[in-house]
Short mmCIF file of C-alpha atoms and ligand atoms in Angstrom, two decimals:
data_model
loop_
_atom_site.label_atom_id
_atom_site.label_comp_id
_atom_site.label_asym_id
_atom_site.label_seq_id
_atom_site.Cartn_x
_atom_site.Cartn_y
_atom_site.Cartn_z
CA VAL A 9 16.41 -1.37 2.84
CA ASP A 10 13.32 -0.77 4.95
CA ARG A 11 10.86 2.07 4.67
CA ARG A 12 12.41 3.97 7.54
CA THR A 13 15.82 3.97 5.87
CA LEU A 14 14.26 5.06 2.62
CA LEU A 15 12.38 7.89 4.24
CA LYS A 16 15.26 9.10 6.30
CA GLY A 17 17.20 9.64 3.10
CA GLY A 18 19.24 6.45 2.91
CA ALA A 19 21.60 6.07 0.01
CA VAL A 20 19.15 3.93 -1.94
CA GLY A 21 16.43 6.49 -1.45
CA VAL A 22 13.13 6.80 -3.23
CA ALA A 23 14.31 10.11 -4.64
CA GLY A 24 16.91 8.24 -6.64
CA LEU A 25 14.17 6.37 -8.43
CA VAL A 26 12.11 9.30 -9.63
CA GLY A 27 12.53 12.36 -11.74
CA GLY A 28 10.41 15.46 -11.79
CA ALA A 29 9.17 15.17 -8.24
CA VAL A 30 7.50 18.36 -7.11
CA LEU A 31 7.80 18.05 -3.36
CA GLY A 32 10.94 17.31 -1.44
CA ARG A 33 10.95 13.72 -0.28
CA GLU A 34 11.59 14.86 3.27
CA VAL A 35 8.22 16.63 3.27
CA LEU A 36 6.56 13.25 3.03
CA ALA A 37 8.90 11.47 5.42
CA ASP A 38 7.37 9.58 8.31
CA GLY A 39 4.16 9.57 6.38
CA ALA A 40 3.36 5.99 7.18
CA GLY A 41 1.69 6.66 10.52
CA SER A 42 -0.25 3.94 12.20
CA PRO A 43 -2.73 2.11 10.04
CA ALA A 44 -6.37 2.22 10.96
CA ALA A 45 -9.22 0.17 9.59
CA VAL A 46 -11.58 2.41 7.66
CA ALA A 47 -14.85 0.56 7.36
CA THR A 48 -17.60 1.33 4.90
CA THR A 49 -20.48 3.60 5.93
CA GLY A 50 -24.08 2.72 6.53
CA GLY A 51 -27.05 4.54 8.01
CA GLY A 52 -27.96 6.98 5.28
CA ASP A 53 -26.32 10.16 6.54
CA VAL A 54 -25.50 13.45 4.83
CA VAL A 55 -21.86 14.09 3.92
CA ASP A 56 -21.41 17.82 3.39
CA PHE A 57 -20.24 18.63 -0.13
CA ARG A 58 -18.71 21.91 1.02
CA GLY A 59 -15.52 22.25 3.03
CA PRO A 60 -11.79 22.91 2.71
CA HIS A 61 -11.38 19.55 0.96
CA GLN A 62 -13.68 17.81 -1.49
CA ALA A 63 -15.80 15.13 0.11
CA GLY A 64 -15.08 11.57 -0.95
CA VAL A 65 -11.36 11.48 -0.15
CA ALA A 66 -11.03 11.35 3.63
CA THR A 67 -14.67 10.43 4.24
CA ALA A 68 -15.41 6.76 4.88
CA PRO A 69 -16.23 4.83 1.71
CA PRO A 70 -19.88 3.93 1.19
CA ALA A 71 -20.62 0.54 -0.36
CA HIS A 72 -21.27 1.79 -3.91
CA ALA A 73 -19.41 4.05 -6.33
CA ALA A 74 -19.15 5.10 -9.95
CA PHE A 75 -16.09 6.47 -11.68
CA ALA A 76 -17.20 8.49 -14.71
CA ALA A 77 -14.96 10.25 -17.22
CA PHE A 78 -16.37 13.04 -19.38
CA ASP A 79 -15.06 14.73 -22.52
CA MET A 80 -15.73 18.43 -23.00
CA ARG A 81 -17.39 19.28 -26.29
CA ASN A 82 -15.23 22.42 -26.17
CA ARG A 83 -12.32 22.82 -23.76
CA SER A 84 -12.49 26.59 -23.60
CA PRO A 85 -12.69 28.12 -20.12
CA ARG A 86 -15.95 29.66 -21.32
CA ALA A 87 -17.36 26.14 -21.45
CA VAL A 88 -15.53 24.52 -18.53
CA ALA A 89 -16.22 27.22 -15.91
CA PRO A 90 -20.03 27.21 -16.29
CA LEU A 91 -20.09 23.40 -16.29
CA LEU A 92 -18.18 23.22 -13.00
CA ALA A 93 -20.45 25.93 -11.55
CA LEU A 94 -23.55 23.96 -12.54
CA TRP A 95 -22.07 20.67 -11.33
CA THR A 96 -21.34 22.30 -7.96
CA ILE A 97 -25.04 23.12 -7.55
CA VAL A 98 -26.07 19.63 -8.63
CA ALA A 99 -23.50 18.00 -6.33
CA GLU A 100 -24.81 20.01 -3.37
CA SER A 101 -28.32 18.89 -4.20
CA VAL A 102 -27.58 15.16 -4.56
CA THR A 103 -25.40 15.03 -1.45
CA SER A 104 -27.88 16.91 0.73
CA GLY A 105 -30.82 14.83 -0.47
CA ASP A 106 -32.73 18.05 -1.36
CA ALA A 107 -33.96 17.42 -4.89
CA ARG A 108 -33.76 20.19 -7.49
CA PRO A 109 -36.88 20.91 -9.57
CA ASP A 110 -35.64 18.84 -12.51
CA ASP A 111 -34.60 15.89 -10.33
CA THR A 112 -35.52 12.53 -11.84
CA GLY A 113 -36.93 11.17 -8.58
CA GLU A 114 -35.37 7.70 -8.08
CA THR A 115 -34.16 8.37 -4.53
CA LYS A 116 -37.38 9.88 -3.17
CA HIS A 117 -37.79 8.77 0.49
CA MET A 118 -34.34 7.10 0.50
CA GLY A 119 -32.48 9.78 2.45
CA ALA A 120 -29.13 11.30 1.54
CA GLY A 121 -27.33 7.93 1.62
CA ASN A 122 -23.81 9.25 2.37
CA VAL A 123 -23.53 10.41 -1.24
CA THR A 124 -20.27 12.14 -2.12
CA VAL A 125 -19.26 13.71 -5.42
CA THR A 126 -15.57 14.29 -6.12
CA PHE A 127 -14.39 16.14 -9.22
CA GLY A 128 -11.09 15.60 -11.00
CA LEU A 129 -9.43 17.35 -13.94
CA GLY A 130 -7.41 15.32 -16.45
CA PRO A 131 -4.22 16.34 -18.27
CA SER A 132 -6.10 16.66 -21.58
CA LEU A 133 -8.23 19.47 -20.15
CA PHE A 134 -5.10 21.61 -20.24
CA ASP A 135 -3.90 20.49 -23.68
CA ASP A 136 -5.63 23.03 -25.92
CA ALA A 137 -4.27 26.49 -26.36
CA CYS A 138 -7.70 27.77 -25.41
CA ALA A 139 -7.73 26.03 -22.03
CA ALA A 140 -6.02 27.45 -18.98
CA ARG A 141 -2.68 25.86 -19.89
CA SER A 142 -0.62 28.01 -17.54
CA ALA A 143 -2.74 26.84 -14.63
CA ARG A 144 -1.85 23.18 -15.09
CA PRO A 145 -0.43 21.78 -11.86
CA ASP A 146 3.12 20.44 -12.31
CA GLY A 147 2.06 17.17 -10.74
CA LEU A 148 -0.61 16.55 -13.40
CA VAL A 149 1.20 14.54 -16.05
CA ASP A 150 0.29 11.78 -18.45
CA LEU A 151 1.40 8.68 -16.59
CA PRO A 152 4.43 6.93 -18.12
CA ALA A 153 4.08 3.50 -19.70
CA PHE A 154 4.27 0.72 -17.11
CA ALA A 155 5.65 -2.71 -18.04
CA GLY A 156 2.95 -5.30 -18.62
CA ASP A 157 0.05 -2.87 -19.00
CA ARG A 158 -2.64 -3.80 -21.51
CA LEU A 159 -4.49 -0.52 -21.70
CA GLU A 160 -7.92 -0.71 -23.33
CA PRO A 161 -9.23 2.42 -25.10
CA ALA A 162 -12.67 1.86 -23.61
CA TRP A 163 -11.39 2.63 -20.10
CA ASN A 164 -8.87 5.40 -20.64
CA GLY A 165 -8.78 9.14 -21.05
CA GLY A 166 -11.25 11.91 -20.36
CA ASP A 167 -11.07 15.64 -19.64
CA LEU A 168 -13.01 15.47 -16.38
CA LEU A 169 -13.59 12.76 -13.81
CA VAL A 170 -16.55 12.48 -11.46
CA VAL A 171 -16.41 9.98 -8.62
CA VAL A 172 -19.84 9.42 -7.10
CA ARG A 173 -20.25 7.27 -4.00
CA GLY A 174 -23.28 6.33 -1.92
CA ASP A 175 -24.84 3.72 0.31
CA THR A 176 -26.91 2.12 -2.46
CA GLY A 177 -26.60 1.58 -6.17
CA THR A 178 -29.72 3.69 -6.61
CA HIS A 179 -28.11 6.66 -4.84
CA VAL A 180 -25.03 6.42 -7.07
CA SER A 181 -26.94 5.92 -10.31
CA HIS A 182 -29.27 8.80 -9.45
CA ALA A 183 -26.48 11.23 -8.56
CA LEU A 184 -24.52 10.41 -11.70
CA ARG A 185 -27.66 10.83 -13.82
CA GLN A 186 -28.29 14.33 -12.45
CA LEU A 187 -24.68 15.30 -13.20
CA ARG A 188 -24.85 13.76 -16.66
CA ASN A 189 -28.13 15.53 -17.48
CA ALA A 190 -26.69 18.83 -16.28
CA ALA A 191 -23.60 18.34 -18.46
CA ALA A 192 -25.43 17.37 -21.61
CA ASP A 193 -24.70 20.52 -23.62
CA ALA A 194 -21.12 20.86 -22.43
CA ALA A 195 -19.67 17.37 -21.93
CA ALA A 196 -20.35 13.76 -22.89
CA VAL A 197 -19.65 10.60 -20.90
CA ARG A 198 -16.54 8.79 -22.16
CA TRP A 199 -16.61 5.79 -19.83
CA VAL A 200 -18.21 4.74 -16.54
CA GLN A 201 -17.15 1.98 -14.18
CA HIS A 202 -19.43 1.16 -11.27
CA GLY A 203 -17.95 -0.41 -8.17
CA PHE A 204 -18.86 -1.83 -4.81
CA LEU A 205 -17.48 -2.80 -1.41
CA PRO A 206 -18.75 -4.92 1.47
CA HIS A 207 -21.50 -2.93 3.17
CA ALA A 208 -20.90 -1.61 6.70
CA THR A 209 -19.03 -4.62 8.10
CA GLY A 210 -17.14 -2.43 10.56
CA LYS A 211 -13.91 -3.85 9.13
CA THR A 212 -11.45 -2.95 6.39
CA PRO A 213 -13.23 -3.79 3.11
CA ARG A 214 -12.16 -7.01 1.37
CA ASN A 215 -11.42 -7.00 -2.36
CA LEU A 216 -12.54 -9.76 -4.75
CA LEU A 217 -9.32 -11.70 -4.10
CA GLY A 218 -10.74 -12.11 -0.60
CA HIS A 219 -8.08 -9.99 1.12
CA TYR A 220 -8.52 -6.95 3.31
CA ASP A 221 -7.57 -3.97 1.15
CA GLY A 222 -6.60 -0.66 2.72
CA THR A 223 -5.03 -1.93 5.94
CA ALA A 224 -1.89 0.18 5.62
CA ASN A 225 -3.82 3.40 4.98
CA PRO A 226 -3.29 6.09 7.63
CA ALA A 227 -6.34 7.14 9.65
CA PRO A 228 -8.27 9.96 7.90
CA ASP A 229 -7.86 12.42 10.78
CA SER A 230 -4.14 11.73 11.29
CA ASP A 231 -1.20 14.01 10.52
CA ALA A 232 0.15 11.27 8.26
CA PHE A 233 -3.02 11.33 6.16
CA ALA A 234 -2.81 15.12 5.74
CA ARG A 235 0.88 15.00 4.86
CA LEU A 236 0.44 12.25 2.27
CA VAL A 237 -2.74 13.54 0.64
CA TRP A 238 -3.50 17.29 0.82
CA LEU A 239 -1.62 19.90 -1.19
CA GLU A 240 -0.59 22.88 0.87
CA PRO A 241 -0.19 26.46 -0.35
CA GLY A 242 2.91 26.56 -2.55
CA ASP A 243 2.66 22.90 -3.60
CA GLY A 244 0.79 23.90 -6.78
CA PRO A 245 -1.54 26.56 -8.19
CA SER A 246 -3.76 28.05 -5.48
CA TRP A 247 -6.91 26.26 -6.71
CA MET A 248 -5.16 23.01 -5.77
CA ASP A 249 -4.68 24.11 -2.12
CA GLY A 250 -6.44 21.47 -0.05
CA GLY A 251 -6.68 19.29 -3.14
CA THR A 252 -4.91 16.08 -4.08
CA PHE A 253 -4.08 13.82 -7.04
CA LEU A 254 -5.99 10.66 -7.82
CA ALA A 255 -4.26 7.79 -9.61
CA LEU A 256 -6.77 5.37 -11.13
CA ARG A 257 -5.99 1.91 -12.50
CA ARG A 258 -8.66 -0.44 -13.77
CA VAL A 259 -7.33 -3.90 -12.90
CA ARG A 260 -8.87 -7.13 -14.17
CA PHE A 261 -8.28 -10.20 -12.04
CA HIS A 262 -7.47 -13.62 -13.56
CA LEU A 263 -9.74 -15.24 -11.02
CA ASP A 264 -9.51 -18.76 -12.44
CA ALA A 265 -5.73 -18.72 -11.99
CA TRP A 266 -6.06 -17.14 -8.55
CA ASP A 267 -8.55 -19.74 -7.35
CA ALA A 268 -6.43 -22.57 -8.76
CA ALA A 269 -3.29 -21.27 -7.04
CA GLY A 270 -4.55 -22.13 -3.55
CA LEU A 271 -4.41 -20.26 -0.27
CA THR A 272 -0.71 -20.66 0.50
CA THR A 273 0.33 -19.17 -2.83
CA GLN A 274 -2.32 -16.45 -2.54
CA GLU A 275 -1.05 -15.38 0.87
CA ALA A 276 2.58 -15.43 -0.28
CA THR A 277 1.54 -13.28 -3.25
CA ILE A 278 0.07 -10.57 -1.05
CA GLY A 279 2.37 -11.07 1.95
CA ARG A 280 -0.57 -11.29 4.36
CA LYS A 281 -2.96 -13.90 5.73
CA ARG A 282 -6.32 -13.87 4.00
CA GLU A 283 -8.45 -14.61 7.05
CA SER A 284 -6.96 -12.10 9.48
CA GLY A 285 -5.08 -9.68 7.21
CA ALA A 286 -2.01 -10.17 9.42
CA PRO A 287 1.40 -9.86 7.77
CA LEU A 288 3.12 -13.22 7.17
CA SER A 289 5.73 -12.08 9.68
CA GLY A 290 3.09 -12.49 12.40
CA GLY A 291 0.67 -10.57 14.58
CA GLU A 292 -2.74 -9.23 13.61
CA GLU A 293 -4.10 -7.03 10.83
CA THR A 294 -2.61 -3.76 12.09
CA THR A 295 0.72 -5.23 13.23
CA PRO A 296 3.47 -3.60 11.14
CA MET A 297 5.12 -5.91 8.62
CA ASN A 298 8.51 -7.18 9.78
CA LEU A 299 10.35 -7.36 6.48
CA ASP A 300 13.43 -8.84 8.13
CA ALA A 301 11.63 -11.86 9.63
CA VAL A 302 12.94 -15.23 8.36
CA ASP A 303 11.87 -18.81 8.98
CA GLY A 304 14.07 -21.57 10.39
CA ASN A 305 15.80 -21.96 7.01
CA GLY A 306 16.58 -18.29 6.71
CA VAL A 307 13.88 -17.75 4.09
CA PRO A 308 12.03 -14.40 4.39
CA LYS A 309 8.56 -14.90 5.86
CA ILE A 310 7.28 -12.15 3.57
CA PRO A 311 8.62 -13.13 0.13
CA ALA A 312 10.76 -10.69 -1.82
CA ASP A 313 8.09 -10.35 -4.50
CA ALA A 314 5.07 -10.17 -2.16
CA HIS A 315 2.80 -7.30 -3.23
CA ALA A 316 2.69 -5.56 0.15
CA ARG A 317 6.48 -5.76 0.56
CA VAL A 318 7.26 -4.34 -2.89
CA ALA A 319 4.68 -1.56 -2.46
CA ASN A 320 5.94 -0.75 1.03
CA GLN A 321 9.56 -0.49 0.00
CA SER A 322 9.07 1.68 -3.08
CA GLY A 323 7.47 4.86 -1.74
CA PRO A 324 6.56 6.87 1.34
CA GLY A 325 2.89 5.90 1.28
CA MET A 326 -0.47 6.81 -0.25
CA VAL A 327 -4.15 6.52 0.60
CA ARG A 328 -5.92 3.78 -1.34
CA ARG A 329 -9.68 3.88 -1.80
CA GLY A 330 -10.36 1.25 -4.45
CA TYR A 331 -13.68 -0.34 -5.38
CA SER A 332 -14.41 -3.82 -6.72
CA PHE A 333 -16.20 -4.28 -10.01
CA ASP A 334 -17.96 -7.20 -11.66
CA ASN A 335 -18.95 -6.59 -15.27
CA GLY A 336 -19.65 -10.25 -16.08
CA THR A 337 -17.35 -11.44 -18.84
CA VAL A 338 -15.01 -9.55 -21.14
CA ALA A 339 -17.25 -8.03 -23.81
CA GLY A 340 -17.05 -9.56 -27.27
CA ALA A 341 -14.61 -12.29 -26.23
CA GLY A 342 -16.89 -15.23 -27.15
CA PRO A 343 -17.92 -18.37 -25.25
CA ASP A 344 -14.55 -18.75 -23.49
CA ALA A 345 -14.47 -15.13 -22.37
CA GLU A 346 -12.77 -14.65 -19.06
CA PRO A 347 -14.48 -12.86 -16.17
CA ASP A 348 -14.36 -9.07 -16.34
CA ILE A 349 -13.98 -8.81 -12.60
CA GLY A 350 -11.46 -6.82 -10.63
CA MET A 351 -10.79 -3.55 -8.96
CA MET A 352 -10.77 0.15 -9.69
CA PHE A 353 -7.52 0.88 -7.89
CA ALA A 354 -7.78 4.46 -6.64
CA ALA A 355 -4.94 6.13 -4.73
CA PHE A 356 -4.71 9.68 -3.45
CA THR A 357 -1.30 11.32 -3.25
CA ARG A 358 0.03 14.80 -2.68
CA ASP A 359 2.90 14.22 -5.09
CA PRO A 360 2.31 11.35 -7.51
CA ALA A 361 5.87 11.60 -8.88
CA ILE A 362 7.18 10.43 -5.51
CA GLN A 363 4.29 8.49 -4.08
CA PHE A 364 2.68 6.70 -7.02
CA VAL A 365 4.88 6.43 -10.14
CA PRO A 366 7.90 4.71 -8.53
CA VAL A 367 5.66 2.30 -6.64
CA GLN A 368 3.85 1.36 -9.85
CA HIS A 369 7.15 0.87 -11.69
CA ALA A 370 8.42 -1.38 -8.89
CA LEU A 371 5.20 -3.38 -8.84
CA SER A 372 5.17 -3.71 -12.62
CA ALA A 373 8.72 -5.06 -12.47
CA SER A 374 8.47 -7.55 -9.62
CA ASP A 375 5.04 -7.92 -7.99
CA ALA A 376 4.02 -11.58 -7.58
CA LEU A 377 0.45 -10.37 -8.12
CA ASN A 378 1.20 -9.67 -11.79
CA ARG A 379 0.54 -13.35 -12.57
CA PHE A 380 -3.05 -12.84 -11.51
CA VAL A 381 -3.97 -9.36 -12.74
CA VAL A 382 -3.85 -7.18 -15.82
CA TYR A 383 -3.95 -3.41 -15.76
CA THR A 384 -6.40 -2.09 -18.38
CA SER A 385 -6.30 1.63 -17.59
CA ALA A 386 -3.94 4.28 -16.28
CA GLY A 387 -5.06 7.76 -15.36
CA LEU A 388 -4.03 10.65 -13.18
CA TRP A 389 -6.45 13.36 -12.11
CA ALA A 390 -6.01 16.67 -10.33
CA VAL A 391 -8.60 16.87 -7.57
CA PRO A 392 -9.07 20.58 -6.75
CA GLY A 393 -9.44 21.73 -3.17
CA GLY A 394 -12.90 22.01 -1.71
CA THR A 395 -15.05 25.11 -1.64
CA THR A 396 -16.98 26.67 1.23
CA SER A 397 -18.86 28.99 -1.14
CA GLY A 398 -19.01 29.34 -4.91
CA PRO A 399 -18.13 26.81 -7.59
CA ILE A 400 -15.48 24.12 -7.38
CA ALA A 401 -12.08 25.09 -8.88
CA ALA A 402 -13.22 28.70 -9.32
CA GLY A 403 -9.62 29.85 -8.88
CA LEU A 404 -8.67 28.08 -12.10
CA PHE A 405 -10.61 30.69 -14.05
CA ALA A 406 -9.87 33.73 -11.89
C1 LIG B 519 -3.52 -5.08 -8.88
C2 LIG B 519 -4.43 -4.83 -8.02
C3 LIG B 519 -4.12 -4.66 -6.56
C4 LIG B 519 -4.58 -5.40 -5.55
C5 LIG B 519 -5.57 -6.55 -5.64
C6 LIG B 519 -3.97 -4.91 -4.34
C7 LIG B 519 -4.19 -5.44 -3.08
C8 LIG B 519 -3.48 -5.10 -1.95
C9 LIG B 519 -3.58 -5.76 -0.68
C10 LIG B 519 -4.49 -6.93 -0.39
C11 LIG B 519 -2.72 -5.15 0.16
C12 LIG B 519 -2.41 -5.54 1.62
C13 LIG B 519 -3.34 -4.92 2.61
C14 LIG B 519 -3.31 -3.41 2.65
O1 LIG B 519 -2.42 -2.79 3.23
O2 LIG B 519 -4.20 -2.83 2.05
C15 LIG B 519 -2.09 -4.07 -0.56
C16 LIG B 519 -1.16 -3.20 -0.05
C17 LIG B 519 -0.66 -2.13 -0.73
N1 LIG B 519 -0.82 -1.85 -2.08
FE1 LIG B 519 -1.93 -2.88 -3.36
N2 LIG B 519 -3.16 -3.85 -4.65
C18 LIG B 519 -3.20 -3.67 -6.00
C19 LIG B 519 -2.52 -2.72 -6.73
C20 LIG B 519 -1.73 -1.74 -6.18
C21 LIG B 519 -1.14 -0.66 -6.92
C22 LIG B 519 -1.31 -0.42 -8.41
C23 LIG B 519 -0.43 0.09 -6.02
C24 LIG B 519 0.36 1.34 -6.24
C25 LIG B 519 0.94 1.68 -7.39
C26 LIG B 519 -0.60 -0.52 -4.72
C27 LIG B 519 -0.06 -0.06 -3.55
C28 LIG B 519 -0.17 -0.67 -2.33
C29 LIG B 519 0.43 -0.15 -1.13
C30 LIG B 519 1.22 1.16 -0.99
C31 LIG B 519 0.13 -1.07 -0.11
C32 LIG B 519 0.55 -0.98 1.35
C33 LIG B 519 1.90 -1.54 1.56
C34 LIG B 519 2.34 -1.38 3.01
O3 LIG B 519 1.97 -2.25 3.83
O4 LIG B 519 2.98 -0.39 3.31
N3 LIG B 519 -1.39 -1.64 -4.86
N4 LIG B 519 -2.57 -4.07 -1.86
#
């Protein structure tokens, strides 16, 4: 069953695999669009914080990022609303490069550095009776358990998520520090994972398995991108209009096993050539996968358990904006500790119940990549729409 059949409502449709989907599957149909390489930024420009959508979703990924989860000291709207209002001011300052009076000064003379700040709200923010429970978007659920996960407490949970990105590690560290300082009375950092990508190569970024990662993403200005990512009025509460959902998975790579497996196995695992990014069915990086292609013996050129095939066949599409991480070795694991190296998988979807959860279940069940990776976190975040004036997510407290 190919993607087209699935999307056109074939008998073995995606809808049959999921419960609780918010949007009709047909709304997302034909979402695949034509893939376009989205290269990392360079050149130190300003990315406007304000707009109908939050920056940091459609905008090209700079080479550095930090994913930071915060816990509210008190989840009352009386505490959350002022924090988001203050964070909005700080985010405007760090993205514009115009330092506030209490700025700590590390990026003086460095320019704005394509810094983006993207805010997300976690399910736990809506747990307490005192929080705005009725305003919780239907799509914002605790993710189900996925087979094979080894979730580590150190990397899970949080009431609020801040994703900071920028051209240099100094830009990212600085921006996160200003946000952290501003939050001090209201929220505490729960976990932070820094990440990086190849800098301004003009090509799709490669992950630490050596493969291009993001090839199948639709172009940011395409109809397909909008249909797969942005909530429209009626999709959720009004403060989510122009927003999206972010699924985050911290994935550790078993690099020793990957390196030992050799190139042929690696390429069969992904379903694409490492050097060119071309599908194993032929062509170049942006050539669509031909899932029906077989070799002279009738064996599928893209194996049944190849990551890209399984992901392609299990949902209508998503926009992936992951970052690599390298934290040395697994903390506290002794002299034989394995590398703590991998990827913060980050995917934006308009309806995670259709676009993310079934894909993750399918991958957990049959992805050849599972031999080489372990998922250590699972989180879903509501990313409110952008704001042209006033604080982010103001409608949540209206
Ligand atoms: C375990 C870590 C992961 C790695 C290293 C990884 C890597 C890759 C690579 C190299 C590709 C092929 C090139 C491309 O289109 O970007 C790909 C495709 C894809 N991956 Fe992953 N991925 C991972 C996890 C996931 C997860 C957790 C999901 C979703 C639940 C996912 C969804 C997809 C999708 C939708 C595609 C595009 C398939 C298509 O061609 O239509 N991946 N991934």
